[in-house]
Coordinates of C-alpha atoms and ligand atoms in Angstrom, one line a residue:
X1 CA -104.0 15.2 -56.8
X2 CA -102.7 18.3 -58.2
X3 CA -103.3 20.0 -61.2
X4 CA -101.9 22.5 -62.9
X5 CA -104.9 24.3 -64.5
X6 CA -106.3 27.6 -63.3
X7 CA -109.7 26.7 -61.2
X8 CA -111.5 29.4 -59.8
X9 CA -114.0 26.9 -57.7
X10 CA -114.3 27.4 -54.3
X11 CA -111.1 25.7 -52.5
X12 CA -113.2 23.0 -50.3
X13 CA -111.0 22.3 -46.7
X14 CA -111.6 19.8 -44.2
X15 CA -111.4 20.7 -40.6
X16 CA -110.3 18.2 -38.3
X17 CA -111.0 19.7 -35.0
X18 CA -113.3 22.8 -33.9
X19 CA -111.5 23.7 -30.9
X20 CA -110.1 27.4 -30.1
X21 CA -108.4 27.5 -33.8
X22 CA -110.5 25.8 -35.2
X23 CA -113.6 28.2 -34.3
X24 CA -110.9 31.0 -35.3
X25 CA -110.8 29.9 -39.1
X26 CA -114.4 29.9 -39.6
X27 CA -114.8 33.5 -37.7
X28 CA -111.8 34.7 -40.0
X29 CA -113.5 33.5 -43.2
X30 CA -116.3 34.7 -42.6
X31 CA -114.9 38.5 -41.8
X32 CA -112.2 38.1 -44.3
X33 CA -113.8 35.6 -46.9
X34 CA -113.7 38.4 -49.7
X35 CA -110.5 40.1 -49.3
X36 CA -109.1 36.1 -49.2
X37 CA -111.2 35.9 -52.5
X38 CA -109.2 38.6 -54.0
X39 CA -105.8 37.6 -53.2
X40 CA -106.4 33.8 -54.5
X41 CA -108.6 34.7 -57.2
X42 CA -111.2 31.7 -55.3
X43 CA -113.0 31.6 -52.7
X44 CA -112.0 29.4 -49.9
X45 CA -115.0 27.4 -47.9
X46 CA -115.0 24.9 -45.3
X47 CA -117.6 22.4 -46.6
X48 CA -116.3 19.6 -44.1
X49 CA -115.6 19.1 -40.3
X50 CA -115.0 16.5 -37.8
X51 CA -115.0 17.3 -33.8
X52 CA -115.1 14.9 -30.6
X53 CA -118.5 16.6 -29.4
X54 CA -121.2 18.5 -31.9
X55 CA -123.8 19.1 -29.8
X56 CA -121.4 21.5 -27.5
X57 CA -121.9 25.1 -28.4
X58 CA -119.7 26.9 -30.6
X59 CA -118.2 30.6 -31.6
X60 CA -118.9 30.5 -35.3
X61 CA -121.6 30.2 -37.8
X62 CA -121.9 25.8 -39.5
X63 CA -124.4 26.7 -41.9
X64 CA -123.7 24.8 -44.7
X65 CA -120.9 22.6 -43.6
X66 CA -121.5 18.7 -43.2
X67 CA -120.8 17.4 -39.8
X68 CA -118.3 14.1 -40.0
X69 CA -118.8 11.4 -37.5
X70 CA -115.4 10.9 -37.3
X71 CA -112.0 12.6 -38.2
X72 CA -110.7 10.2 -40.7
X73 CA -114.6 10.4 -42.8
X74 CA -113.3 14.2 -43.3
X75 CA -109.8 13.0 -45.1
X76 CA -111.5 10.9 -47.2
X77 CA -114.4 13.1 -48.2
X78 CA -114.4 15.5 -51.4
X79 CA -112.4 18.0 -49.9
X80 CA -109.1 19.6 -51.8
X81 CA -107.4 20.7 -48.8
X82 CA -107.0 18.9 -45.0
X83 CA -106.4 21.2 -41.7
X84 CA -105.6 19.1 -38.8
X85 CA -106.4 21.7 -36.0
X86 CA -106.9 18.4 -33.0
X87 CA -103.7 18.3 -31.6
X88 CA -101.5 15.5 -29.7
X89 CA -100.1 12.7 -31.6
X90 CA -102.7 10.3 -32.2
X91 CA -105.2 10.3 -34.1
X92 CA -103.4 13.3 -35.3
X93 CA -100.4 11.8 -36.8
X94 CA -102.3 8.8 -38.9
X95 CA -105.0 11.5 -39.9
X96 CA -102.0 13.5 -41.8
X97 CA -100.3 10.8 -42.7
X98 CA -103.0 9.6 -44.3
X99 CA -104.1 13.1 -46.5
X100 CA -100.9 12.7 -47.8
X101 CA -101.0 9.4 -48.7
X102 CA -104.3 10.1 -50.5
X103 CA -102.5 13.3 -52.1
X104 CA -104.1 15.5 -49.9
X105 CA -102.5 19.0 -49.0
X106 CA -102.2 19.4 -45.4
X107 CA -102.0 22.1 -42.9
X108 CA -101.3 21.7 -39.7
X109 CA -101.2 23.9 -36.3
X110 CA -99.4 21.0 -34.3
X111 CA -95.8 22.0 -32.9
X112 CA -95.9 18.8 -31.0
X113 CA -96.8 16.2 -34.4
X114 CA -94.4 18.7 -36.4
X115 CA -91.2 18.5 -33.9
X116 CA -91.6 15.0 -32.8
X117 CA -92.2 13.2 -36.4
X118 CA -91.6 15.8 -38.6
X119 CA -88.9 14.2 -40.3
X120 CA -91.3 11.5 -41.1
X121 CA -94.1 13.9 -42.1
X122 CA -92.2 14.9 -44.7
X123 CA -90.6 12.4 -46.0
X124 CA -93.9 10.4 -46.8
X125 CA -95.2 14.1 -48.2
X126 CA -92.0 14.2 -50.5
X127 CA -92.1 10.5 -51.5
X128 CA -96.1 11.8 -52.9
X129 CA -95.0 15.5 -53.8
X130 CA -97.6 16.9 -51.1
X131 CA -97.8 20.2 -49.3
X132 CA -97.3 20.2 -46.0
X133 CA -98.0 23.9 -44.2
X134 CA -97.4 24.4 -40.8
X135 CA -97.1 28.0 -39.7
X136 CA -99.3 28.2 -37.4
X137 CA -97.5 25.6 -34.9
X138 CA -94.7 28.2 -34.3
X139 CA -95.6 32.0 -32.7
X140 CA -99.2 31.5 -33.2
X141 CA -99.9 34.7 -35.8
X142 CA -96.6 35.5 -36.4
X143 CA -95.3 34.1 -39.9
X144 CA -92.0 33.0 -38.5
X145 CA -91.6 30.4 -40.1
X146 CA -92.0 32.0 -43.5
X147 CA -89.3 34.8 -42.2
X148 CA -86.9 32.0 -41.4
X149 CA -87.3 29.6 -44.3
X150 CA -87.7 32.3 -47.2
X151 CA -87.4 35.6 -46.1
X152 CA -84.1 35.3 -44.7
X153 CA -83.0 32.6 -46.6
X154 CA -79.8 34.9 -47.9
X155 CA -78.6 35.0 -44.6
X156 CA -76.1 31.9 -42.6
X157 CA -78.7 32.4 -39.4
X158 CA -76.2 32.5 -36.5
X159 CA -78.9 33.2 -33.4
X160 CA -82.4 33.0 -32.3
X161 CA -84.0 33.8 -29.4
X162 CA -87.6 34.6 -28.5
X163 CA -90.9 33.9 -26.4
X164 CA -93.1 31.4 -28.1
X165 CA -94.7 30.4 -25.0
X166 CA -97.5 32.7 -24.9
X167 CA -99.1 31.0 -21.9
X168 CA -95.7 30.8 -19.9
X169 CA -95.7 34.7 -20.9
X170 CA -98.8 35.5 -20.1
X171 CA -98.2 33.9 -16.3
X172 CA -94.9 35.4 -16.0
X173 CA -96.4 39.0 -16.5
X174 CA -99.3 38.7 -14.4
X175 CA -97.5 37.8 -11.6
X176 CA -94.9 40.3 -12.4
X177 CA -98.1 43.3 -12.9
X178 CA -100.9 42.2 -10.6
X179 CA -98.5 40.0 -8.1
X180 CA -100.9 37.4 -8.4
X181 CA -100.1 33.8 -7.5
X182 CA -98.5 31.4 -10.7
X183 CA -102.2 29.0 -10.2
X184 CA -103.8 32.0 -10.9
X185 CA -102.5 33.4 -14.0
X186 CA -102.3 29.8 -15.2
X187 CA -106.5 29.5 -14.6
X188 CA -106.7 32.7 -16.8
X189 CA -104.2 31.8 -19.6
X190 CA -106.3 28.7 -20.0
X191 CA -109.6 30.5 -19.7
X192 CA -108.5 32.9 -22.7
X193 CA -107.4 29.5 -24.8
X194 CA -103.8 30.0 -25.0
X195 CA -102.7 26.7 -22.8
X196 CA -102.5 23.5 -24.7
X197 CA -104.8 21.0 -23.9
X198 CA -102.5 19.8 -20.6
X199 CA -100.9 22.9 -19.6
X200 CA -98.2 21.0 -18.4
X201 CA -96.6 21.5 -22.0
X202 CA -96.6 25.4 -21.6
X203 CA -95.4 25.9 -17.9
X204 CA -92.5 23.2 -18.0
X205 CA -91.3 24.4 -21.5
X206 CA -92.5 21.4 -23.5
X207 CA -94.7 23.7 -25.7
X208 CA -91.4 26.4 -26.6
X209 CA -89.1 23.1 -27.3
X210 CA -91.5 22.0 -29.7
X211 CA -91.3 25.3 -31.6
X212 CA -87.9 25.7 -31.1
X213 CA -86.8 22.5 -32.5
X214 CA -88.9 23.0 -35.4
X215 CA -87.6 26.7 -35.8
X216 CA -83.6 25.5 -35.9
X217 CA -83.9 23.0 -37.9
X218 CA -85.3 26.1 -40.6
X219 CA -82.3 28.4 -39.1
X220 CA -79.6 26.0 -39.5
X221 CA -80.9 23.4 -41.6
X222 CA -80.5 20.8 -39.0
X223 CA -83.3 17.2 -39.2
X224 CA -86.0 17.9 -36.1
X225 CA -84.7 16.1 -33.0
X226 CA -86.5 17.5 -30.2
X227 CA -84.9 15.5 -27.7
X228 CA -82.2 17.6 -28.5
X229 CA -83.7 20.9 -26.6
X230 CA -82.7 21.4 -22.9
X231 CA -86.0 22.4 -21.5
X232 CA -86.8 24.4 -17.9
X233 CA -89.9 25.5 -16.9
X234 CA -91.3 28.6 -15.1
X235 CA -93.0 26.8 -12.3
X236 CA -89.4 27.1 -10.4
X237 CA -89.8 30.7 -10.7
X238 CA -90.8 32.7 -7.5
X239 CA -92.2 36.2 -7.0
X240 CA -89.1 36.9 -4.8
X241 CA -87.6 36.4 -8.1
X242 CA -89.4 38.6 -10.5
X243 CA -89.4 41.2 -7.8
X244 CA -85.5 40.8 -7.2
X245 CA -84.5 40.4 -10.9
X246 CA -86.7 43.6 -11.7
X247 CA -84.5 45.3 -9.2
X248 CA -81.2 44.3 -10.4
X249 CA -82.9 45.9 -14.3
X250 CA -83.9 42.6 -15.6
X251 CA -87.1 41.1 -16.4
X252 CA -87.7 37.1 -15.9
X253 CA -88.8 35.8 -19.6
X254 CA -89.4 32.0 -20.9
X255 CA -86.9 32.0 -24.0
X256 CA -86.4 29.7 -26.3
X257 CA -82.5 30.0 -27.7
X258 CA -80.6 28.3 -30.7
X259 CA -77.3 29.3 -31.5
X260 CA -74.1 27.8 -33.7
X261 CA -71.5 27.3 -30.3
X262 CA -68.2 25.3 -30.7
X263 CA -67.4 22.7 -28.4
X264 CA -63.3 21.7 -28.3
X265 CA -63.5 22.9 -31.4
X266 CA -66.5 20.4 -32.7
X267 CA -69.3 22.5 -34.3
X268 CA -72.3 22.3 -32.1
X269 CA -75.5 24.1 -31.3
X270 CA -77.5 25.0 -28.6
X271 CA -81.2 25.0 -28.1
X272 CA -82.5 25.3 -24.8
X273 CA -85.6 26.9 -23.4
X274 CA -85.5 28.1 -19.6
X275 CA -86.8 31.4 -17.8
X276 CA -84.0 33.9 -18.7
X277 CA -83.3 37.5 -17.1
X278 CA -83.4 39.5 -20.0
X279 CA -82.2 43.1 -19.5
X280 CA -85.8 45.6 -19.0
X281 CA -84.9 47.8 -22.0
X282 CA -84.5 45.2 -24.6
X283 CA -87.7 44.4 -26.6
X284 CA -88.4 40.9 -25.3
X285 CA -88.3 42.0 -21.7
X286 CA -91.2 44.5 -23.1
X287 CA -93.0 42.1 -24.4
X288 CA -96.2 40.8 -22.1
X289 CA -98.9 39.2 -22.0
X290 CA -99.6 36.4 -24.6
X291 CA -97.7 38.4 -26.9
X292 CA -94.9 36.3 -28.8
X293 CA -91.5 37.8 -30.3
X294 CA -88.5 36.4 -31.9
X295 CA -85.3 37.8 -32.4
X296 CA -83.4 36.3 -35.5
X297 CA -79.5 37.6 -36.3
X298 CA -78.3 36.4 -39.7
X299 CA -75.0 37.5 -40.8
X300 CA -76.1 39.6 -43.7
X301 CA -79.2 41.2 -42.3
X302 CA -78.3 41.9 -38.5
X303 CA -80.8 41.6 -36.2
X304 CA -84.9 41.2 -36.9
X305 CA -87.3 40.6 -34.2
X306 CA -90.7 39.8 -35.0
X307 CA -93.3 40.7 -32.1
X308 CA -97.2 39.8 -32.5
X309 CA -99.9 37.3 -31.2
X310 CA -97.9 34.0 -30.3
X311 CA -101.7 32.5 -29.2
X312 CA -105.4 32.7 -29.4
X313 CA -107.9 31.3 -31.6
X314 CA -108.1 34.2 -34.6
X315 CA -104.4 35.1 -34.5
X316 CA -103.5 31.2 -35.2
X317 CA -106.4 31.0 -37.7
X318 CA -104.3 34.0 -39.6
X319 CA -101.6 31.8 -40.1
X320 CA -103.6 28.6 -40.8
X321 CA -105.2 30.6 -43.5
X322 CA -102.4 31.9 -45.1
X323 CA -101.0 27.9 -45.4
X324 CA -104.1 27.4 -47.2
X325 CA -103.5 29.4 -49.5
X326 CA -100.4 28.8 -50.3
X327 CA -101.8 24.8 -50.7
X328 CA -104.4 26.6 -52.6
X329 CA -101.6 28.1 -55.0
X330 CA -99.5 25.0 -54.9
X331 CA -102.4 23.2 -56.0
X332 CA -102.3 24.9 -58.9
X333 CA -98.5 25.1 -59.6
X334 CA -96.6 22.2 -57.5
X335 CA -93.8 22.7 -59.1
X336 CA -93.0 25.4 -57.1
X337 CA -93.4 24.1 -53.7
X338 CA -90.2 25.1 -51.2
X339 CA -88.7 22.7 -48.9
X340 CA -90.7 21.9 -46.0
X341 CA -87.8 23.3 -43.7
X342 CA -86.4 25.2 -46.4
X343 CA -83.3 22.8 -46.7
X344 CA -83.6 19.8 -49.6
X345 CA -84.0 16.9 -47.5
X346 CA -80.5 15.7 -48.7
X347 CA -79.1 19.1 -47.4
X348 CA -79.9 18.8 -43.9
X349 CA -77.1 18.2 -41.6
X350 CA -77.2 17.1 -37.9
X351 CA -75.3 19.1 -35.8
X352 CA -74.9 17.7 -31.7
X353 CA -76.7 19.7 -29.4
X354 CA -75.0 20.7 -25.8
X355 CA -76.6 20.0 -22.8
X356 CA -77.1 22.8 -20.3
X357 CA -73.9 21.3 -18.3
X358 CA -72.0 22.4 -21.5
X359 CA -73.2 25.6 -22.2
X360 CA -71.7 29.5 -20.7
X361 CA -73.8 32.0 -19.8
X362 CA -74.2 34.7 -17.4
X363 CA -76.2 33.5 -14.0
X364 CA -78.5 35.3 -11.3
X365 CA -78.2 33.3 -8.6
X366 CA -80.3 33.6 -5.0
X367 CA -79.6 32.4 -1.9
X368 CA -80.5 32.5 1.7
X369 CA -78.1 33.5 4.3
X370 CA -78.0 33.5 7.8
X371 CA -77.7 37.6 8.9
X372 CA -74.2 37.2 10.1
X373 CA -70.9 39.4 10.0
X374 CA -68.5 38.0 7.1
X375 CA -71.2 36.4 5.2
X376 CA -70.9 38.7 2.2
X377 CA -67.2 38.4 2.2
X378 CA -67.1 34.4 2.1
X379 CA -69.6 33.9 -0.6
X380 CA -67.7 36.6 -2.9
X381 CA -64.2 34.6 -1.5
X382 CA -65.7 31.7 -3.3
X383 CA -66.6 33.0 -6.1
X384 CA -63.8 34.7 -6.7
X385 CA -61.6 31.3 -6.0
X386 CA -63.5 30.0 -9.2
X387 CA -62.8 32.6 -11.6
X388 CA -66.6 34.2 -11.2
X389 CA -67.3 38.0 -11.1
X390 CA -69.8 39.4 -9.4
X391 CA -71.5 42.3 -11.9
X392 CA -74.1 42.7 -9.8
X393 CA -75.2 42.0 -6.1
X394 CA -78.1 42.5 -4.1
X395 CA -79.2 42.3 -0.4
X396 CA -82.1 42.0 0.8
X397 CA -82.6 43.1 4.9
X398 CA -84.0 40.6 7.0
X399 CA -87.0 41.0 9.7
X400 CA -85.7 40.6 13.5
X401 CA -84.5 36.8 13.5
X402 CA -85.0 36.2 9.5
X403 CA -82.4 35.3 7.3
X404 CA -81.2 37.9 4.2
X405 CA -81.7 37.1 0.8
X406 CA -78.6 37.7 -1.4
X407 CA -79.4 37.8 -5.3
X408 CA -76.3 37.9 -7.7
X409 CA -75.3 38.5 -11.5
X410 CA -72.5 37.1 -12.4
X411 CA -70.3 37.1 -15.4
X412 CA -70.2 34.9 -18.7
X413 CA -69.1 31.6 -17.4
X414 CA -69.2 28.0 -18.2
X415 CA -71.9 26.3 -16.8
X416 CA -70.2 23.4 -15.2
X417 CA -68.5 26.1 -12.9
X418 CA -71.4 28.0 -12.1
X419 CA -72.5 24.6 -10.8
X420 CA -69.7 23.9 -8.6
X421 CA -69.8 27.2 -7.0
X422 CA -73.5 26.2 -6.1
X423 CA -71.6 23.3 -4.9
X424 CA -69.3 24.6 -2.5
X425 CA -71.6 27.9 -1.6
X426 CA -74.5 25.1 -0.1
X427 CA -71.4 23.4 2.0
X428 CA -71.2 26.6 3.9
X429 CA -73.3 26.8 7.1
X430 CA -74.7 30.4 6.9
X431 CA -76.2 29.4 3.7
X432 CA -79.6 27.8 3.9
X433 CA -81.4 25.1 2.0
X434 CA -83.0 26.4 -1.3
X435 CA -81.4 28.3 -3.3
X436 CA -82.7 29.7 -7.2
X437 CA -80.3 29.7 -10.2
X438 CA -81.7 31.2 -13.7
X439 CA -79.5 31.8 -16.8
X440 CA -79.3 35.7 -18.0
X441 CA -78.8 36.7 -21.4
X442 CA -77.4 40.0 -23.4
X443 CA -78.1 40.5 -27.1
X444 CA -76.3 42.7 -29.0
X445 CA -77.7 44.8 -32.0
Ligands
NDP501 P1 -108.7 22.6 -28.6 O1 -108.5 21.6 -27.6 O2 -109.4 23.9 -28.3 O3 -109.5 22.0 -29.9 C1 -109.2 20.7 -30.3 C2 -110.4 20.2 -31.2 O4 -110.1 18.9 -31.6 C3 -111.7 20.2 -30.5 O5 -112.7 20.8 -31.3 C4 -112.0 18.7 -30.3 O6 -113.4 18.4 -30.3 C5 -111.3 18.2 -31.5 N1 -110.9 16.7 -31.3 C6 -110.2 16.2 -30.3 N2 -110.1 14.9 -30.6 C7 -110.7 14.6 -31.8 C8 -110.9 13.5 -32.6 N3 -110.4 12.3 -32.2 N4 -111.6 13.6 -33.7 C9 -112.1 14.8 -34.1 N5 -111.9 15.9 -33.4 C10 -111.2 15.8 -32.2 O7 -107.3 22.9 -29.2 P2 -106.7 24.2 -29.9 O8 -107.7 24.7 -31.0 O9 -106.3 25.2 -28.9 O10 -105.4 23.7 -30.6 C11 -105.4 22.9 -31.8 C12 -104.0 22.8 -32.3 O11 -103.5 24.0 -32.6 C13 -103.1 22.1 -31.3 O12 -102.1 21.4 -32.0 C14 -102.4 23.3 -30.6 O13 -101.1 23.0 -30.1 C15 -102.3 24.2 -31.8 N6 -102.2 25.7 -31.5 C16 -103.0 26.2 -30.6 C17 -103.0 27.6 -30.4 C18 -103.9 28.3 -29.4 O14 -103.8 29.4 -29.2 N7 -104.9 27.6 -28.9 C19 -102.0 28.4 -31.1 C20 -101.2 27.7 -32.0 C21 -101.3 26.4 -32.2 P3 -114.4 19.0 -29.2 O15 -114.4 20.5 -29.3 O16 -115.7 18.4 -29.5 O17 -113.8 18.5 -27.9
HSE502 N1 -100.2 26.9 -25.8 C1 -99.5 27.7 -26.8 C2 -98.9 28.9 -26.2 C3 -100.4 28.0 -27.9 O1 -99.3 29.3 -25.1 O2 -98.0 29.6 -26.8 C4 -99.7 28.6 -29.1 O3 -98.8 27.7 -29.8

């Protein structure tokens, strides 16, 4: 339980897990051990551990840390401080819930627990006045969530937008440099320990919707709902795309967006994640790799972005550390401790998400077109019939007895119409089966 006299003994924490994070918080406090010391004022030590195999090799020096058979021995042991670094919901979720309920501060790298049964989380944490940090499940390194919940906590948030799917970056910009295939880059991506454990979460956008739920809920003070989030992957994304998109000046990104938006006059959000053409001279098109960045607008401060490691096993153990110690300093004063998503629990309000059918944006639409005379002319006839502009069109030549590839930008328009011109554009004969439609976006300063 907490206490509110000064102790200078070592803060004992209890690892659950001693996968690619995990290995990252012992390498860290190891390197950074003293300088830690001399921010907290004591030291911090792992004395405790629980993984599914110890005999398999690992990056980082045990000495002195006792082994757990199991997971739920570590909550239980004589440790001040739990870090649940396994991942997935079960055991993870009863191995939290269970800290708390024993008083335990907790710290946790897990979008997935955090988005899904947040709400829950933190309630039973509340109802026992625990910590509960977690800011190393959004943007890996990056202290987002500090930023949102406190640092621009003056601000009404009105936008955010970023890439916090490193792996789904990472793919997306080794196809684009290296033009190798989307298996490929996913192999890597995993090979460097950025996917989740079933990379299915980072290519079809699971991973960002996690983060993104947990992030607007901070923004807007909005309970998680992640069921809420309109999700798209990037395994619909071809080369032909990248290359065509780079063309038009745009480069294909995984974004996750929440905004306020107002439907028929009924105060809504959005929060979708999809691959986005994002124009090449803004920041997040220059952003590669594994790198994560978020762009936040509040209405006092503008815009901030925030660019830096969204992955990787020291970068997340940066921000695992710095929750523990803040649980460290809680510990000592828990009086102090700021709302889990920076809203008093009665303050939250829901606010209904739109589905993509709901939402406007700008689109870049491909298609496949027989190489006839008049083509051109009919596609832009239809548009035009539906109130579309074209801002940008592209044609690609054929080979002898190959069909052209036509890649367009239109304007800002409601989705539901972009999807009828689809509609009536696939009726047309010259126009062949498979066509691509991603969602383009413009940020202002
Ligand atoms: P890993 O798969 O690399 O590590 C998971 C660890 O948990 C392994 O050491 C595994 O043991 C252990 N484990 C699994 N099941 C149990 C169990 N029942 N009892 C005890 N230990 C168990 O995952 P990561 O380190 O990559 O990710 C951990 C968490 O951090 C996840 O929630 C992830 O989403 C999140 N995260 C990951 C980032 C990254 O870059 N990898 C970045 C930000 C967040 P063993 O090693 O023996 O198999
Ligand atoms: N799989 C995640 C990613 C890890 O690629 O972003 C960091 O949360």
């Amino acid at each position: 339980m907490a206490t509110s006299t000064k102790n200078t003994a070592p803060l004992r924490v209890g690892l659950l897990g001693l996968g690619t994070v995990g290995q990252g918080v012992l390498r860290v406090l190891a390197q950074n051990g003293d300088e830690i010391e001399r921010r907290l004022g004591r030291r911090i030590v792992v004395s405790h551990i629980a993984m599914r195999d110890p005999s398999a090799k690992r990056d980082c020096d045990l000495s002195g840390v006792t082994i757990c058979a199991t997971a739920a021995e570590v909550v239980a042991a004589d440790v001040d401080v739990i870090a649940e670094l396994i991942g997935g919901m079960q055991p993870a979720q009863n191995l939290v819930l269970d800290a708390i309920a024993r008083g335990k501060p907790v710290i946790t790298a897990n979008k997935a627990l955090i988005a899904e049964h947040g709400n829950e989380i933190f309630a039973a944490a509340q109802a026992k006045n625990v910590f509960v940090g977690f800011e190393a499940a959004v943007a890996g390194g990056i202290p987002i969530i500090k930023a949102v919940r406190e640092g621009l906590s003056a601000n009404r948030i009105d936008s955010l937008a970023g890439i916090i799917n490193g792996t789904s970056n990472y793919i997306l910009t080794q196809m684009s440099r290296r033009g190798i295939a989307f298996a490929e880059a996913l192999a890597e991506a995993q090979k460097l320990g950025y996917a989740e454990a079933d990379p299915t979460f980072d290519v079809e956008g699971i991973d960002a919707a996690h983060k993104l739920n947990i992030l607007a809920s901070l923004a807007f003070g909005t309970p998680l709902r992640f069921s809420a989030v309109a999700t798209e992957g990037i395994s619909q994304v071809l080369p032909q795309d990248i290359q065509l998109a780079q063309e038009l000046g745009y480069r294909i990104k995984s974004l996750g967006i929440a905004k306020h938006a107002s439907a028929n006059g009924e105060d809504t959000v959005e929060l979708r994640v999809h691959p986005t053409l994002v124009p090449v001279d803004h920041l997040l098109a220059k952003t590669d790799g594994a790198l994560n960045a978020i762009r936040v607008h509040g209405n006092a401060v503008g815009q901030t972005v925030f660019v830096g490691k969204g992955a990787g096993g020291d970068a997340t153990a940066s921000a695992v550390i710095a929750d523990l110690i803040d649980a460290a300093r809680w510990l000592a004063a828990p009086a102090q401790a700021v709302p889990y998503l920076g809203f008093g629990s009665s303050a939250l309000k829901e606010a209904r998400a739109l589905a993509f059918a709901e939402i406007e944006s700008a689109y870049y639409l491909r298609l496949k077109v027989a190489d006839e005379p008049g083509v051109l002319r009919a596609i832009t006839s239809i548009l035009a019939d539906l109130d579309i502009s074209v801002e940008a069109i592209l044609q690609k030549e054929p080979g002898e007895n190959e069909d052209a590839t036509l890649a367009i930008i239109t304007s800002q328009i409601p989705e539901s119409r972009c999807n009828r011109a689809l509609e009536k554009l696939s009726e047309l004969t010259f126009v062949r089966a498979g066509w691509s439609r991603l969602r383009v976006e413009h940020f202002e300063d």
